[in-house]
Coordinates of C-alpha atoms in Angstrom, one line a residue:
M1 CA 7.1 -3.3 -24.6
G2 CA 6.1 -1.9 -21.1
V3 CA 2.7 -0.9 -19.5
T4 CA 2.8 2.6 -18.1
S5 CA 0.3 3.3 -15.1
V6 CA -1.7 6.6 -15.9
A7 CA -4.5 6.4 -13.2
S8 CA -4.5 5.5 -9.1
R9 CA -6.5 5.2 -6.5
G10 CA -9.4 7.8 -5.8
T11 CA -11.1 9.8 -8.4
L12 CA -8.3 10.9 -10.7
L13 CA -8.5 13.2 -13.4
V14 CA -5.7 11.9 -15.8
P15 CA -3.2 13.8 -17.8
S16 CA -4.4 15.6 -21.4
W17 CA -4.8 13.1 -24.3
R18 CA -2.6 15.4 -26.5
E19 CA 0.4 13.8 -24.8
R20 CA -0.5 10.8 -27.3
D21 CA -1.7 11.6 -30.7
W22 CA -5.5 10.4 -31.1
N23 CA -5.5 9.5 -34.7
T24 CA -2.1 7.1 -34.4
A25 CA -3.0 5.5 -31.5
R26 CA -6.7 4.8 -32.9
A27 CA -5.3 3.5 -36.0
Q28 CA -3.0 1.4 -34.1
S29 CA -4.9 -0.1 -31.9
G30 CA -8.7 0.2 -32.4
H31 CA -9.0 1.8 -28.9
V32 CA -9.5 5.1 -27.2
P33 CA -6.0 6.3 -25.6
A34 CA -6.2 6.0 -21.9
S35 CA -4.6 9.3 -21.2
L36 CA -8.3 10.7 -22.0
F37 CA -10.1 9.3 -19.3
V38 CA -11.5 10.5 -15.9
I39 CA -12.1 7.8 -13.7
P40 CA -14.8 7.8 -11.3
R41 CA -14.0 5.7 -8.4
A42 CA -16.0 4.5 -5.1
G43 CA -14.6 5.5 -2.1
R44 CA -14.0 8.5 0.2
G45 CA -13.0 11.6 -1.3
C46 CA -11.0 12.0 -4.5
Q47 CA -7.4 12.2 -5.6
L48 CA -6.5 15.9 -6.8
I49 CA -5.7 16.4 -10.7
R50 CA -2.3 15.2 -11.3
R51 CA -1.4 18.3 -13.3
H52 CA -2.3 20.4 -10.3
T53 CA -0.9 18.2 -7.7
A54 CA 3.2 18.6 -8.9
A55 CA 3.5 21.8 -7.4
L56 CA 2.1 21.1 -3.9
R57 CA 3.7 17.6 -3.7
M58 CA 7.1 19.3 -4.4
A59 CA 6.3 22.0 -1.8
L60 CA 5.5 19.3 0.7
M61 CA 8.7 17.4 0.0
F62 CA 10.9 20.6 0.1
A63 CA 9.0 21.6 3.3
D64 CA 9.3 18.4 5.3
A65 CA 13.3 18.3 4.3
T66 CA 13.7 21.7 5.5
V67 CA 11.7 21.1 8.6
A68 CA 13.8 18.0 9.0
L69 CA 17.1 20.2 8.9
L70 CA 16.0 22.7 11.1
V71 CA 14.7 20.4 13.7
L72 CA 18.2 18.7 13.6
L73 CA 19.8 22.3 14.0
L74 CA 17.9 23.1 17.1
V75 CA 18.0 19.7 18.8
S76 CA 21.6 19.7 18.2
R77 CA 22.1 22.9 19.9
A78 CA 19.8 22.2 22.8
R79 CA 21.6 18.8 23.5
F80 CA 25.1 19.7 23.0
G81 CA 25.0 23.8 23.5
A82 CA 27.1 26.2 22.0
E83 CA 29.8 23.7 20.8
W84 CA 27.0 21.7 18.9
E85 CA 28.8 22.0 15.5
L86 CA 32.2 20.3 17.2
A87 CA 30.0 17.6 18.8
F88 CA 27.7 16.9 15.8
S89 CA 31.0 16.5 13.7
A90 CA 32.3 14.2 16.1
L91 CA 28.9 12.0 16.1
F92 CA 28.8 11.8 12.3
N93 CA 31.7 11.5 10.2
P94 CA 31.5 12.9 7.5
A95 CA 28.9 15.0 8.9
W96 CA 27.1 16.4 5.5
A97 CA 26.7 12.7 4.4
A98 CA 24.9 12.0 7.6
I99 CA 22.8 14.9 7.3
G100 CA 21.6 14.3 3.8
I101 CA 20.9 10.8 4.4
Y102 CA 18.7 11.8 7.3
A103 CA 16.9 14.6 5.2
V104 CA 16.4 12.2 2.1
G105 CA 15.6 9.3 4.5
W106 CA 12.6 11.4 6.1
V107 CA 11.0 12.3 2.8
A108 CA 11.4 8.8 1.7
V109 CA 9.7 7.3 4.8
L110 CA 6.9 10.0 4.4
Y111 CA 6.6 8.9 0.6
L112 CA 6.5 5.3 1.5
S113 CA 3.8 5.9 4.1
G114 CA 1.5 7.6 1.6
L115 CA 1.7 11.2 2.6
Y116 CA 2.3 12.6 -0.8
R117 CA -1.0 11.2 -1.9
L118 CA -2.9 14.3 -1.9
R119 CA -6.5 14.3 -1.6
A120 CA -9.2 16.8 -1.8
R121 CA -10.8 15.9 1.6
W122 CA -7.9 16.1 3.8
S123 CA -7.9 15.2 7.3
L124 CA -5.8 16.4 10.1
R125 CA -6.4 13.3 12.3
A126 CA -5.3 11.1 9.4
E127 CA -2.2 13.4 8.8
I128 CA -1.3 12.9 12.4
R129 CA -1.5 9.5 12.4
G130 CA 0.5 9.0 9.1
I131 CA 3.6 11.2 10.4
T132 CA 3.5 9.6 13.5
R133 CA 4.0 6.1 11.9
A134 CA 6.5 7.5 9.7
A135 CA 8.4 8.8 12.7
V136 CA 8.4 5.4 14.3
W137 CA 9.7 3.8 11.3
M138 CA 12.6 6.2 10.9
T139 CA 13.3 5.8 14.7
L140 CA 13.3 2.1 14.2
A141 CA 15.5 2.1 11.1
S142 CA 17.9 4.6 12.8
F143 CA 18.5 2.4 15.6
T144 CA 18.9 -0.7 13.6
V145 CA 21.3 1.0 11.5
L146 CA 23.5 2.4 14.6
F147 CA 23.2 -1.3 16.1
L148 CA 24.2 -3.0 12.9
T149 CA 27.3 -0.6 12.1
D150 CA 28.1 -0.6 16.1
A151 CA 28.0 3.3 16.0
T152 CA 28.4 3.7 19.8
N153 CA 29.6 7.2 19.5
V154 CA 26.1 8.5 18.7
S155 CA 24.0 9.9 21.4
R156 CA 20.8 7.7 21.8
L157 CA 19.6 10.5 23.8
F158 CA 20.1 12.9 21.1
L159 CA 17.8 10.9 18.7
L160 CA 15.1 10.3 21.2
L161 CA 15.0 13.9 21.4
L162 CA 14.9 14.4 17.5
F163 CA 12.5 12.3 16.4
P164 CA 9.5 13.6 18.7
V165 CA 10.3 17.1 17.9
L166 CA 10.4 16.3 14.1
T167 CA 7.0 14.3 14.5
V168 CA 5.2 17.6 16.0
S169 CA 7.1 20.0 13.6
A170 CA 6.0 18.0 10.4
I171 CA 2.3 17.8 11.5
A172 CA 2.2 21.6 12.0
T173 CA 3.9 22.5 9.0
R174 CA 2.1 20.0 6.5
G175 CA -1.3 21.3 8.2
V176 CA -0.3 24.9 7.8
L177 CA 0.4 24.2 4.0
R178 CA -2.6 22.2 3.2
L179 CA -5.1 24.5 5.1
A180 CA -3.7 27.5 3.4
L181 CA -3.8 26.0 -0.2
V182 CA -7.6 24.8 0.6
R183 CA -8.3 28.3 1.8
L184 CA -6.9 30.1 -1.4
R185 CA -8.6 27.7 -3.7
E186 CA -12.0 28.3 -2.0
Q187 CA -11.6 31.9 -2.2
G188 CA -11.2 31.6 -6.0
R189 CA -7.5 31.7 -6.4
N190 CA -5.4 29.7 -8.4
Q191 CA -8.4 28.0 -10.1
R192 CA -8.9 26.6 -13.5
F193 CA -12.0 26.6 -15.5
L194 CA -13.7 23.4 -17.0
L195 CA -16.2 23.6 -19.7
I196 CA -18.6 20.5 -19.9
L197 CA -19.5 19.1 -23.2
G198 CA -23.1 17.5 -22.5
T199 CA -26.3 18.1 -20.8
G200 CA -27.4 14.7 -19.8
P201 CA -27.2 13.0 -16.3
R202 CA -23.7 11.9 -16.8
A203 CA -22.6 15.6 -17.5
V204 CA -24.5 16.8 -14.4
A205 CA -23.0 14.0 -12.2
F206 CA -19.6 14.9 -13.3
A207 CA -19.8 18.4 -12.7
T208 CA -21.2 18.1 -9.3
Q209 CA -18.5 15.5 -8.3
V210 CA -15.7 18.0 -9.5
E211 CA -17.3 21.3 -7.8
G212 CA -18.1 19.4 -4.7
H213 CA -14.3 19.5 -3.9
A214 CA -13.2 22.8 -3.6
A215 CA -9.5 21.8 -2.9
L216 CA -9.4 20.9 -6.7
G217 CA -9.4 24.4 -7.7
V218 CA -11.7 23.6 -10.8
R219 CA -14.5 25.9 -11.5
I220 CA -17.5 24.8 -14.0
I221 CA -18.2 27.6 -16.4
G222 CA -20.9 26.1 -18.2
F223 CA -22.5 23.6 -20.5
L224 CA -22.9 23.0 -24.1
G225 CA -25.5 20.8 -25.2
E226 CA -28.9 20.7 -26.9
D227 CA -31.1 20.0 -24.0
A228 CA -30.8 22.8 -21.6
S229 CA -33.6 22.0 -19.3
Q230 CA -31.3 19.2 -17.6
V231 CA -28.8 21.5 -16.5
P232 CA -29.1 22.7 -13.0
P233 CA -30.0 26.4 -12.2
R234 CA -26.8 27.3 -10.8
W235 CA -24.8 26.6 -13.9
R236 CA -25.1 28.2 -17.3
H237 CA -26.3 26.7 -20.5
L238 CA -23.9 28.4 -23.0
G239 CA -25.4 26.9 -26.2
G240 CA -25.4 23.9 -28.5
M241 CA -22.3 21.9 -29.5
D242 CA -22.0 24.1 -32.8
A243 CA -20.9 26.9 -30.3
L244 CA -18.3 25.4 -29.1
E245 CA -15.2 27.2 -31.0
L246 CA -16.9 30.6 -30.2
V247 CA -17.1 29.7 -26.3
L248 CA -13.5 28.7 -26.7
H249 CA -12.7 31.8 -27.8
V250 CA -14.9 34.1 -25.7
H251 CA -14.5 32.6 -22.6
V252 CA -11.3 31.6 -20.3
V253 CA -11.4 27.6 -20.8
D254 CA -8.3 25.7 -19.3
E255 CA -10.1 22.3 -19.6
V256 CA -12.9 20.6 -21.2
G257 CA -15.0 17.8 -20.1
I258 CA -16.6 15.6 -22.7
C259 CA -19.6 13.7 -21.1
L260 CA -21.5 12.0 -24.2
S261 CA -22.8 8.5 -24.2
S262 CA -20.3 5.7 -25.5
R263 CA -22.6 5.7 -28.4
D264 CA -21.3 9.1 -29.5
L265 CA -17.8 8.3 -30.1
A266 CA -17.6 9.7 -33.5
E267 CA -18.7 13.0 -32.0
T268 CA -16.5 12.6 -29.2
E269 CA -13.5 12.2 -31.4
T270 CA -14.2 15.3 -33.5
L271 CA -15.0 17.6 -30.4
A272 CA -11.6 16.2 -28.6
Q273 CA -9.6 17.1 -31.7
L274 CA -11.0 20.5 -31.8
C275 CA -10.4 21.2 -28.1
S276 CA -7.1 19.6 -28.3
D277 CA -6.1 22.0 -31.3
E278 CA -7.1 24.7 -29.2
G279 CA -4.7 23.7 -26.6
K280 CA -7.1 22.7 -23.8
I281 CA -6.8 19.6 -21.8
V282 CA -9.6 17.2 -22.6
R283 CA -11.1 15.0 -19.9
I284 CA -13.6 12.3 -20.7
P285 CA -15.3 10.4 -17.8
I286 CA -15.9 6.5 -18.2
D287 CA -17.8 3.8 -16.5
V288 CA -15.5 1.4 -14.6
P289 CA -17.0 -1.9 -13.2
Q290 CA -17.3 -2.1 -9.4
F291 CA -15.1 -4.7 -7.9
E292 CA -15.4 -5.3 -4.2
N293 CA -11.8 -5.1 -2.3
A294 CA -10.1 -4.4 -5.5
H295 CA -8.0 -1.7 -6.7
R296 CA -8.9 -0.4 -10.5
F297 CA -6.2 1.1 -12.7
V298 CA -6.4 2.3 -16.2
E299 CA -3.2 1.5 -18.1
D300 CA -1.6 2.6 -21.2
L301 CA -0.2 -0.4 -23.4
D302 CA 0.8 1.2 -26.6
G303 CA -1.8 3.3 -27.2
T304 CA -4.5 0.7 -25.9
A305 CA -6.5 1.5 -22.7
V306 CA -6.3 -1.3 -20.4
L307 CA -8.7 -1.6 -17.1
S308 CA -6.3 -3.5 -14.6
V309 CA -8.4 -5.0 -11.4
I310 CA -5.7 -5.7 -8.8
Q311 CA -6.7 -7.6 -5.1
G312 CA -4.4 -7.2 -2.6
P313 CA -1.5 -4.8 -1.9
D314 CA -0.2 -3.4 -5.3
R315 CA 2.4 -0.6 -3.9
A316 CA 5.6 -1.6 -5.3
L317 CA 7.9 0.7 -3.1
A318 CA 6.2 -0.4 0.2
L319 CA 6.3 -4.0 -0.9
A320 CA 10.1 -3.8 -1.8
L321 CA 10.6 -2.3 1.6
K322 CA 8.8 -5.0 3.2
R323 CA 11.1 -7.7 1.3
L324 CA 14.3 -5.8 2.5
L325 CA 12.9 -5.8 6.3
D326 CA 11.8 -9.4 5.8
I327 CA 15.5 -10.5 4.6
G328 CA 17.1 -7.9 7.3
I329 CA 15.1 -9.3 10.0
A330 CA 15.2 -13.1 9.2
T331 CA 18.7 -13.0 8.6
T332 CA 19.8 -11.2 11.9
A333 CA 17.3 -13.9 13.6
L334 CA 19.0 -16.7 12.3
V335 CA 22.3 -15.4 13.5
V336 CA 20.9 -14.4 17.0
L337 CA 19.0 -17.7 17.5
S338 CA 21.7 -20.0 15.9
P339 CA 22.5 -21.1 19.3
I340 CA 18.9 -22.4 20.0
I341 CA 18.6 -23.8 16.2
V342 CA 21.6 -25.8 17.0
L343 CA 20.6 -27.2 20.2
V344 CA 17.1 -28.1 18.9
A345 CA 18.4 -29.9 16.0
L346 CA 21.1 -31.8 18.0
Y347 CA 18.4 -33.1 20.6
I348 CA 16.0 -34.2 17.8
R349 CA 18.7 -36.1 16.0
V350 CA 19.7 -37.8 19.5
S351 CA 16.5 -38.5 20.6
D352 CA 14.3 -39.5 17.9
G353 CA 17.0 -39.8 14.8
S354 CA 16.6 -38.2 11.4
P355 CA 15.2 -36.5 9.4
V356 CA 15.7 -33.3 11.8
I357 CA 13.9 -31.1 9.5
F358 CA 10.3 -31.8 8.0
R359 CA 9.9 -30.6 4.3
Q360 CA 6.5 -30.4 3.1
V361 CA 5.3 -28.8 -0.4
R362 CA 2.8 -25.7 0.4
V363 CA 1.2 -23.3 -1.9
G364 CA 2.8 -19.9 -1.9
M365 CA 1.8 -16.6 -3.7
N366 CA -0.7 -16.9 -6.5
G367 CA -0.4 -21.0 -6.4
R368 CA 3.7 -20.8 -6.5
P369 CA 4.5 -24.2 -5.0
F370 CA 7.6 -24.3 -2.5
T371 CA 9.1 -26.5 0.1
V372 CA 8.5 -25.6 3.6
Y373 CA 11.0 -26.1 6.6
K374 CA 10.1 -26.8 10.0
F375 CA 11.6 -28.6 12.8
R376 CA 10.3 -32.4 12.8
S377 CA 7.6 -32.3 15.5
M378 CA 6.0 -35.5 14.6
V379 CA 6.6 -39.3 14.0
K380 CA 8.7 -40.0 10.9
D381 CA 5.8 -41.8 9.2
A382 CA 3.1 -38.7 10.1
E383 CA 2.5 -37.8 6.2
S384 CA 1.4 -41.6 5.3
R385 CA -0.9 -41.7 8.3
Y386 CA -2.6 -38.4 7.2
A387 CA -5.7 -40.2 5.4
E388 CA -6.6 -42.1 8.9
M389 CA -6.3 -38.8 10.9
A390 CA -8.3 -36.3 8.3
A391 CA -11.9 -37.2 9.9
F392 CA -10.7 -36.1 13.4
S393 CA -9.8 -32.6 12.5
D394 CA -10.9 -30.0 15.0
T395 CA -11.2 -27.5 12.4
H396 CA -14.1 -27.3 10.3
G397 CA -13.5 -26.4 6.5
A398 CA -10.5 -26.8 4.4
A399 CA -7.6 -26.7 6.9
F400 CA -6.5 -29.6 9.3
K401 CA -5.8 -29.0 12.7
M402 CA -5.9 -31.4 15.6
A403 CA -5.0 -30.4 19.1
D404 CA -4.4 -34.0 20.4
D405 CA -2.8 -35.4 17.2
P406 CA -1.4 -38.9 18.3
R407 CA 1.4 -38.4 15.5
I408 CA 3.1 -35.5 17.6
T409 CA 6.0 -36.5 19.7
R410 CA 6.5 -35.5 23.4
W411 CA 9.3 -33.1 22.6
G412 CA 7.4 -32.2 19.4
R413 CA 4.7 -30.6 21.6
I414 CA 6.9 -28.5 23.3
L415 CA 8.2 -27.3 19.9
R416 CA 4.9 -26.3 18.9
K417 CA 3.7 -24.8 22.0
T418 CA 6.8 -22.4 21.8
S419 CA 6.6 -21.9 18.2
I420 CA 10.2 -23.2 17.8
D421 CA 9.4 -25.5 15.3
E422 CA 8.9 -22.9 13.0
L423 CA 12.4 -21.3 13.2
P424 CA 13.8 -22.9 9.9
Q425 CA 11.0 -21.1 7.9
L426 CA 13.3 -18.0 8.4
W427 CA 15.4 -19.7 5.4
N428 CA 12.0 -19.8 3.5
V429 CA 11.7 -16.1 4.1
I430 CA 15.5 -15.3 3.1
K431 CA 14.7 -17.2 -0.2
G432 CA 11.6 -15.1 -0.9
E433 CA 9.2 -18.0 -0.6
M434 CA 7.6 -16.4 2.4
S435 CA 7.3 -13.3 4.5
L436 CA 7.5 -12.6 8.1
V437 CA 4.1 -11.6 8.3
G438 CA 1.4 -12.9 5.8
P439 CA -1.5 -15.6 5.8
R440 CA 0.0 -19.1 6.4
P441 CA 0.9 -21.4 3.6
A442 CA -1.4 -24.4 3.3
P443 CA -0.5 -27.8 1.7
P444 CA -1.9 -28.6 -2.0
R445 CA -4.6 -30.9 -0.7
E446 CA -6.1 -28.1 1.6
V447 CA -5.9 -25.5 -1.0
N448 CA -7.8 -27.8 -3.7
L449 CA -10.7 -27.8 -1.0
Y450 CA -10.9 -24.0 -1.0
D451 CA -14.1 -22.0 -2.1
I452 CA -13.4 -19.4 -4.5
W453 CA -13.2 -16.5 -2.0
H454 CA -11.0 -18.5 0.1
R455 CA -8.1 -18.4 -2.7
R456 CA -7.7 -14.8 -2.4
R457 CA -5.7 -15.7 0.6
L458 CA -3.0 -16.7 -2.3
S459 CA -2.6 -13.2 -3.5
M460 CA -0.2 -12.2 -0.7
K461 CA 2.9 -14.0 0.1
P462 CA 2.5 -16.4 2.9
G463 CA 4.1 -15.5 6.4
I464 CA 5.4 -17.3 9.6
T465 CA 2.7 -15.2 11.5
G466 CA 0.0 -13.2 10.8
L467 CA -3.4 -11.6 11.7
W468 CA -4.9 -15.0 12.5
Q469 CA -2.3 -15.9 15.0
I470 CA -2.7 -12.7 17.4
S471 CA -6.3 -12.8 17.0
S472 CA -7.4 -15.5 19.5
R473 CA -5.9 -18.1 17.1
L474 CA -9.3 -19.5 16.2
D475 CA -9.1 -23.2 15.2
E476 CA -12.6 -24.2 15.1
N477 CA -13.5 -22.7 11.6
F478 CA -11.5 -22.2 8.7
D479 CA -13.8 -19.6 7.2
E480 CA -13.3 -17.5 10.2
R481 CA -9.4 -17.6 9.6
A482 CA -9.7 -17.0 5.9
K483 CA -11.8 -13.8 6.8
L484 CA -8.8 -12.6 9.2
D485 CA -6.5 -13.3 6.6
L486 CA -8.5 -11.2 3.8
D487 CA -9.0 -8.4 6.2
Y488 CA -5.0 -8.4 6.6
I489 CA -4.5 -8.4 2.7
D490 CA -7.3 -5.5 2.4
R491 CA -5.7 -3.2 5.0
W492 CA -2.0 -4.1 4.6
S493 CA 0.8 -1.7 5.5
L494 CA 4.0 -1.9 6.8
W495 CA 2.6 -0.2 10.1
L496 CA 0.2 -3.2 10.3
D497 CA 3.0 -5.7 9.6
M498 CA 4.9 -4.1 12.8
K499 CA 1.9 -4.3 14.9
I500 CA 1.3 -7.9 14.1
A501 CA 5.0 -8.6 14.7
L502 CA 4.9 -7.0 18.0
R503 CA 1.7 -8.9 19.3
T504 CA 3.2 -12.0 18.1
L505 CA 6.1 -12.1 20.4
P506 CA 3.8 -12.0 23.7
A507 CA 1.8 -14.7 22.0
V508 CA 4.8 -16.7 21.8
L509 CA 5.9 -16.3 25.3
R510 CA 2.5 -17.4 26.6
S511 CA 3.0 -20.4 24.6
E512 CA 0.0 -20.3 22.6
G513 CA 1.2 -22.0 19.7
H514 CA -0.5 -25.1 18.4

């Protein structure tokens, strides 16, 4: 029994409820089917109606793939001249497979970057940022694949020319397409007509929100209800509810918005059934509780409408790509750094004996316990002496951090300064218990001291490095560290992970570890 999401971010008008029979679903569950709902959401802009986005989304995907292929053709000719076909065939074998992977890969990267989430308030600046990020990811992925496959015959100069040209071309093409669509709808073309049932503040607010976004292509034709005095002058009052059938027959009506109070459920059902029988799309706005820093979705569980409140990232494809990058980078790092790992392990074993690896239970994502691995940088009985050292922590709050901890060995201080002691955690990353980037995992004794808001740190998989590590590495107050972790969770993206990873390296080289 699966849960099918029918809502997403922004203000979303969800598909017509006639996709599921009202009476059957209500008899089975006692609830209104989720596919009826129009969900007002806080935030900037709103998402376009899904029914109306399919054509534009497919057009954008087709345009992106076409532009990618044309750019590939032009850059190939510019780089290799009139013999570009022979040169290209020599570089990529089979050529058609490489071309297909390149075009599909570009569309996939744009999708993972959120560039097919169509919003009514389109911003060229946001589009430029998004496409540039996607191009950077595409470039890094291409060079990584070439490195791993040892494809030395591929011209690096060709790729360095290809992706900047692709970035500029994609920005120009998508900008023209989006602006053209907005202009057409603002001129009254490709419009759909919406009839509002209800004349109260709820109905007026919904109509104002819908018509406030010209790119939606939805026009209010009028209101039906008993109190005509509440309808603003710019809209028409077409009569009472008893005139519904006549209005549907006389006017062009594509969709009907039922904006009655929750007390009028029986009337709502009757009106919705009539409109559905007439073949109209039915949309009903509902009030959704506000939750700070949370994503809200209405999902359909076998006919039962379920409001899901999700803290933290919930983009399945992007999180899956994050996991693939974790595995790839951690595995590569273990292989490349294996000489250092072996030498450090041997030195600890010879100079201070066993154990070489320090193991400690930490709290992972949503409270999952796991064993973290680090090179031992303290004396062997460090854990048993924790109670006597706890009062000397330099950090205020739930975390323990002591700069001059007497339990740290002389060699251990070097390991911590260079962050080499963290290298065994690459195995935690490969196992899936940690990520390369994320909030640092804490032992249970610290998590037990968390305030409620601190515990949201656990909603993201813990990492080897994070926003705190590159932001002055504040140790004086745990609350400040927690705020940085929550800021990372709320703003998470693959692009943010990359920026944190790139800024971590200079911090390590400056020996800022503790």
